[in-house]
Short mmCIF file of C-alpha atoms in Angstrom, two decimals:
data_model
loop_
_atom_site.label_atom_id
_atom_site.label_comp_id
_atom_site.label_asym_id
_atom_site.label_seq_id
_atom_site.Cartn_x
_atom_site.Cartn_y
_atom_site.Cartn_z
CA ASP V 1 33.28 81.59 54.13
CA ALA V 2 36.51 83.64 53.80
CA GLY V 3 36.66 86.91 55.50
CA VAL V 4 38.30 90.09 54.20
CA THR V 5 41.61 88.97 52.76
CA GLN V 6 44.79 91.32 52.28
CA SER V 7 47.92 90.86 50.65
CA PRO V 8 50.77 91.00 51.10
CA THR V 9 50.94 90.55 55.08
CA HIS V 10 54.30 92.26 55.30
CA LEU V 11 56.28 94.45 52.95
CA ILE V 12 59.46 96.28 53.32
CA LYS V 13 60.35 99.10 50.50
CA THR V 14 62.82 101.78 50.34
CA ARG V 15 61.98 105.68 50.54
CA GLY V 16 60.84 106.98 47.26
CA GLN V 17 59.49 103.47 45.88
CA HIS V 18 55.94 102.78 44.98
CA VAL V 19 53.68 100.21 46.64
CA THR V 20 50.46 98.50 45.74
CA LEU V 21 48.43 96.66 48.41
CA ARG V 22 45.50 94.33 47.63
CA CYS V 23 42.34 93.62 49.31
CA SER V 24 39.39 91.15 48.68
CA PRO V 25 36.02 91.71 50.30
CA ILE V 26 33.62 89.37 51.85
CA SER V 27 31.74 87.88 49.26
CA GLY V 28 28.71 90.00 48.33
CA HIS V 29 30.01 92.81 50.04
CA LYS V 30 30.10 96.13 47.67
CA SER V 31 31.84 98.58 49.62
CA VAL V 32 35.64 98.64 50.50
CA SER V 33 37.33 101.28 52.63
CA TRP V 34 41.04 101.67 53.70
CA TYR V 35 42.59 102.80 57.04
CA GLN V 36 46.14 103.51 57.99
CA GLN V 37 47.24 102.87 61.60
CA VAL V 38 50.67 104.11 62.62
CA LEU V 39 52.19 102.46 65.67
CA GLY V 40 50.39 103.52 69.08
CA GLN V 41 47.47 105.06 67.37
CA GLY V 42 43.98 104.14 66.18
CA PRO V 43 43.22 103.75 62.37
CA GLN V 44 42.75 106.79 60.14
CA PHE V 45 40.40 106.73 57.31
CA ILE V 46 42.03 106.88 53.92
CA PHE V 47 39.44 106.07 51.18
CA GLN V 48 36.03 104.54 50.65
CA TYR V 49 35.14 102.97 47.54
CA TYR V 50 31.31 101.68 46.60
CA GLU V 51 30.51 100.29 43.37
CA LYS V 52 33.98 101.10 41.77
CA GLU V 53 33.38 104.92 42.79
CA GLU V 54 35.18 106.73 45.40
CA ARG V 55 32.42 107.62 48.27
CA GLY V 56 34.94 109.23 50.64
CA ARG V 57 38.47 110.74 51.20
CA GLY V 58 40.43 111.34 54.56
CA ASN V 59 43.11 113.70 55.00
CA PHE V 60 45.78 112.06 52.89
CA PRO V 61 48.08 113.53 50.18
CA ASP V 62 47.56 112.79 46.63
CA ARG V 63 50.67 110.07 46.85
CA PHE V 64 47.72 107.95 48.16
CA SER V 65 45.54 106.64 45.54
CA ALA V 66 42.98 103.70 45.10
CA ARG V 67 40.62 101.81 42.87
CA GLN V 68 37.86 99.17 43.08
CA PHE V 69 37.47 96.41 40.55
CA PRO V 70 34.34 94.97 39.08
CA ASN V 71 34.53 92.16 41.13
CA TYR V 72 34.67 94.70 44.09
CA SER V 73 38.54 93.91 45.19
CA SER V 74 40.41 96.96 45.75
CA GLU V 75 43.94 98.46 45.64
CA LEU V 76 45.71 100.90 47.24
CA ASN V 77 48.71 102.77 45.71
CA VAL V 78 51.26 104.72 47.54
CA ASN V 79 53.82 106.78 45.50
CA ALA V 80 57.09 108.42 46.75
CA LEU V 81 56.99 106.50 49.89
CA LEU V 82 58.38 108.31 53.05
CA LEU V 83 59.50 106.86 56.36
CA GLY V 84 56.25 108.18 58.03
CA ASP V 85 54.05 105.91 55.53
CA SER V 86 55.13 102.83 58.12
CA ALA V 87 52.30 101.52 59.32
CA LEU V 88 49.49 98.71 59.32
CA TYR V 89 47.29 99.07 56.34
CA LEU V 90 43.78 97.70 56.94
CA CYS V 91 41.12 97.21 54.62
CA ALA V 92 37.18 96.88 55.65
CA SER V 93 34.54 95.42 53.56
CA SER V 94 30.73 96.39 54.25
CA LEU V 95 27.64 95.19 52.29
CA THR V 96 26.64 98.63 51.18
CA ALA V 97 27.44 102.21 51.43
CA ARG V 98 23.94 103.48 51.50
CA GLN V 99 23.74 106.63 53.56
CA GLY V 100 22.42 105.76 56.94
CA ALA V 101 22.41 102.15 56.41
CA ARG V 102 23.32 100.46 59.55
CA THR V 103 25.93 98.23 57.96
CA GLU V 104 28.95 96.72 59.84
CA ALA V 105 32.55 96.83 58.56
CA PHE V 106 34.65 93.71 58.83
CA PHE V 107 38.06 94.40 58.90
CA GLY V 108 41.15 92.24 57.27
CA GLN V 109 44.49 91.40 59.05
CA GLY V 110 46.23 94.11 57.29
CA THR V 111 49.41 94.64 55.61
CA ARG V 112 52.23 95.85 57.47
CA LEU V 113 54.45 98.31 55.42
CA THR V 114 57.88 99.10 56.57
CA VAL V 115 59.61 102.04 54.64
CA VAL V 116 63.40 102.20 55.20
CA ALA E 1 33.54 117.04 62.72
CA GLN E 2 33.62 113.93 65.13
CA SER E 3 36.35 112.97 67.63
CA VAL E 4 36.75 109.94 70.03
CA THR E 5 38.80 110.33 73.41
CA GLN E 6 40.02 107.17 75.20
CA LEU E 7 41.50 108.62 78.28
CA ASP E 8 43.62 105.66 79.37
CA SER E 9 46.49 104.50 76.85
CA GLN E 10 46.84 101.53 79.26
CA VAL E 11 45.08 99.77 81.73
CA PRO E 12 46.56 96.93 84.11
CA VAL E 13 44.21 94.70 85.75
CA PHE E 14 44.21 91.82 87.74
CA GLU E 15 42.84 88.35 86.36
CA GLU E 16 39.27 88.20 87.49
CA ALA E 17 39.21 91.54 88.50
CA PRO E 18 36.47 94.04 86.73
CA VAL E 19 37.54 96.76 84.47
CA GLU E 20 35.98 99.69 82.70
CA LEU E 21 37.72 101.17 79.39
CA ARG E 22 36.79 104.91 79.13
CA CYS E 23 35.49 106.57 76.08
CA ASN E 24 34.10 109.80 75.31
CA TYR E 25 33.11 111.48 71.78
CA SER E 26 32.34 114.46 70.35
CA SER E 27 30.04 115.11 67.24
CA SER E 28 27.75 117.73 65.80
CA VAL E 29 25.29 114.91 64.40
CA SER E 30 23.96 111.65 65.58
CA VAL E 31 26.49 108.69 65.58
CA TYR E 32 26.68 104.92 65.98
CA LEU E 33 29.15 103.57 68.38
CA PHE E 34 31.56 100.78 68.24
CA TRP E 35 34.21 99.01 70.25
CA TYR E 36 36.88 96.84 68.38
CA VAL E 37 39.38 94.60 69.71
CA GLN E 38 42.85 94.09 68.25
CA TYR E 39 44.96 91.19 69.47
CA PRO E 40 48.65 91.23 68.70
CA ASN E 41 49.49 91.39 65.46
CA GLN E 42 46.00 90.83 63.86
CA GLY E 43 43.38 93.12 62.39
CA LEU E 44 40.36 94.50 64.07
CA GLN E 45 37.34 92.54 65.41
CA LEU E 46 33.87 94.26 66.18
CA LEU E 47 33.21 93.73 69.83
CA LEU E 48 30.06 95.48 70.14
CA LYS E 49 27.93 98.18 68.58
CA TYR E 50 25.21 100.72 69.60
CA LEU E 51 22.88 101.67 66.88
CA SER E 52 19.86 102.34 68.49
CA GLY E 53 17.30 101.25 71.20
CA SER E 54 18.37 99.78 74.51
CA THR E 55 21.48 101.82 75.68
CA LEU E 56 22.93 98.97 77.09
CA VAL E 57 24.61 96.45 74.59
CA GLU E 58 26.38 93.24 75.24
CA SER E 59 28.92 90.82 73.64
CA ILE E 60 29.14 86.98 73.75
CA ASN E 61 32.11 87.04 75.74
CA GLY E 62 31.10 88.84 78.79
CA PHE E 63 31.77 92.62 77.76
CA GLU E 64 28.93 95.39 77.91
CA ALA E 65 29.09 98.91 77.15
CA GLU E 66 26.51 101.80 77.77
CA PHE E 67 25.69 104.70 75.57
CA ASN E 68 25.21 107.71 77.84
CA LYS E 69 23.97 110.38 75.30
CA SER E 70 24.08 113.27 78.01
CA GLN E 71 27.65 112.54 78.88
CA THR E 72 28.55 111.69 75.42
CA SER E 73 30.20 108.37 76.71
CA PHE E 74 30.38 104.97 75.71
CA HIS E 75 32.47 103.45 78.28
CA LEU E 76 33.46 99.28 77.83
CA ARG E 77 33.17 97.07 81.18
CA LYS E 78 33.56 93.58 82.05
CA PRO E 79 32.81 92.15 85.61
CA SER E 80 35.78 89.71 85.56
CA VAL E 81 38.56 89.48 83.00
CA HIS E 82 40.76 86.74 81.64
CA ILE E 83 44.24 86.39 80.23
CA SER E 84 42.77 86.20 76.64
CA ASP E 85 41.36 89.61 77.33
CA THR E 86 44.67 90.70 76.71
CA ALA E 87 44.64 93.22 73.50
CA GLU E 88 44.19 96.64 72.38
CA TYR E 89 40.61 98.19 72.42
CA PHE E 90 39.31 100.96 70.34
CA CYS E 91 36.11 102.92 70.70
CA ALA E 92 34.85 104.23 67.47
CA VAL E 93 31.74 106.34 66.05
CA ARG E 94 30.30 106.47 62.56
CA PRO E 95 27.91 109.52 61.63
CA MET E 96 24.60 108.52 60.94
CA ASN E 97 24.37 111.04 58.24
CA ARG E 98 26.96 109.44 56.29
CA ASP E 99 28.62 105.78 55.75
CA ASP E 100 32.19 106.54 54.33
CA LYS E 101 34.23 106.54 57.56
CA ILE E 102 34.62 105.37 61.05
CA ILE E 103 36.37 107.73 63.41
CA PHE E 104 38.59 105.72 65.93
CA GLY E 105 40.11 106.56 69.41
CA LYS E 106 43.67 106.33 70.04
CA GLY E 107 43.12 102.79 71.83
CA THR E 108 43.74 101.57 75.28
CA ARG E 109 45.82 98.44 75.94
CA LEU E 110 44.41 95.98 78.49
CA HIS E 111 46.98 94.35 80.52
CA ILE E 112 46.09 91.40 82.20
CA LEU E 113 48.17 90.52 85.68
CA PRO E 114 48.29 87.07 86.83
#
């Protein structure tokens, strides 16, 4: 079975541009979360979506947005890119987002975004 | 709010020697605890987790971690490391009363010396 898949694997963008990153969760998983991992740091939570609704949002500016589709795949969009947005963007899927559920998050390989 | 502190950014250790990677957390609510491993140029893989029950949890590749509630620690140990254990290790927590985010430490790079 395929794990969490992310595309593209690498991306180079110019300051001010817009970028869309894509994630396909494990089959049967309904929750998708996005994390930003800057070089030398641990991943930081950006968003969680469950059943196409936003369930949680981290401390990121409004330039960051996301959505989840009926097939539970997800897109992360970043507008007006800054040099500081250069990072590894990780997607994680889990079976459910029911509060208190002991669900495990499975991570994809990530998309490495470089802003020049 | 929750926070995770990994005291060592890098730990060098000789092959076949024991290792301990330290992790302390702070939280006003009960949390689940995790260790993730990240091999070079890859995503995160769950190494082990503490949800409830026995405070000592083990992974299939010889790592173990012990949850100490009084010291708010979840240190990772392995009695004998191999060159293949070279990776970045992240300690993480998730509040039991919500399921939207995992809070990670800054990571510890395990460097195995031949």
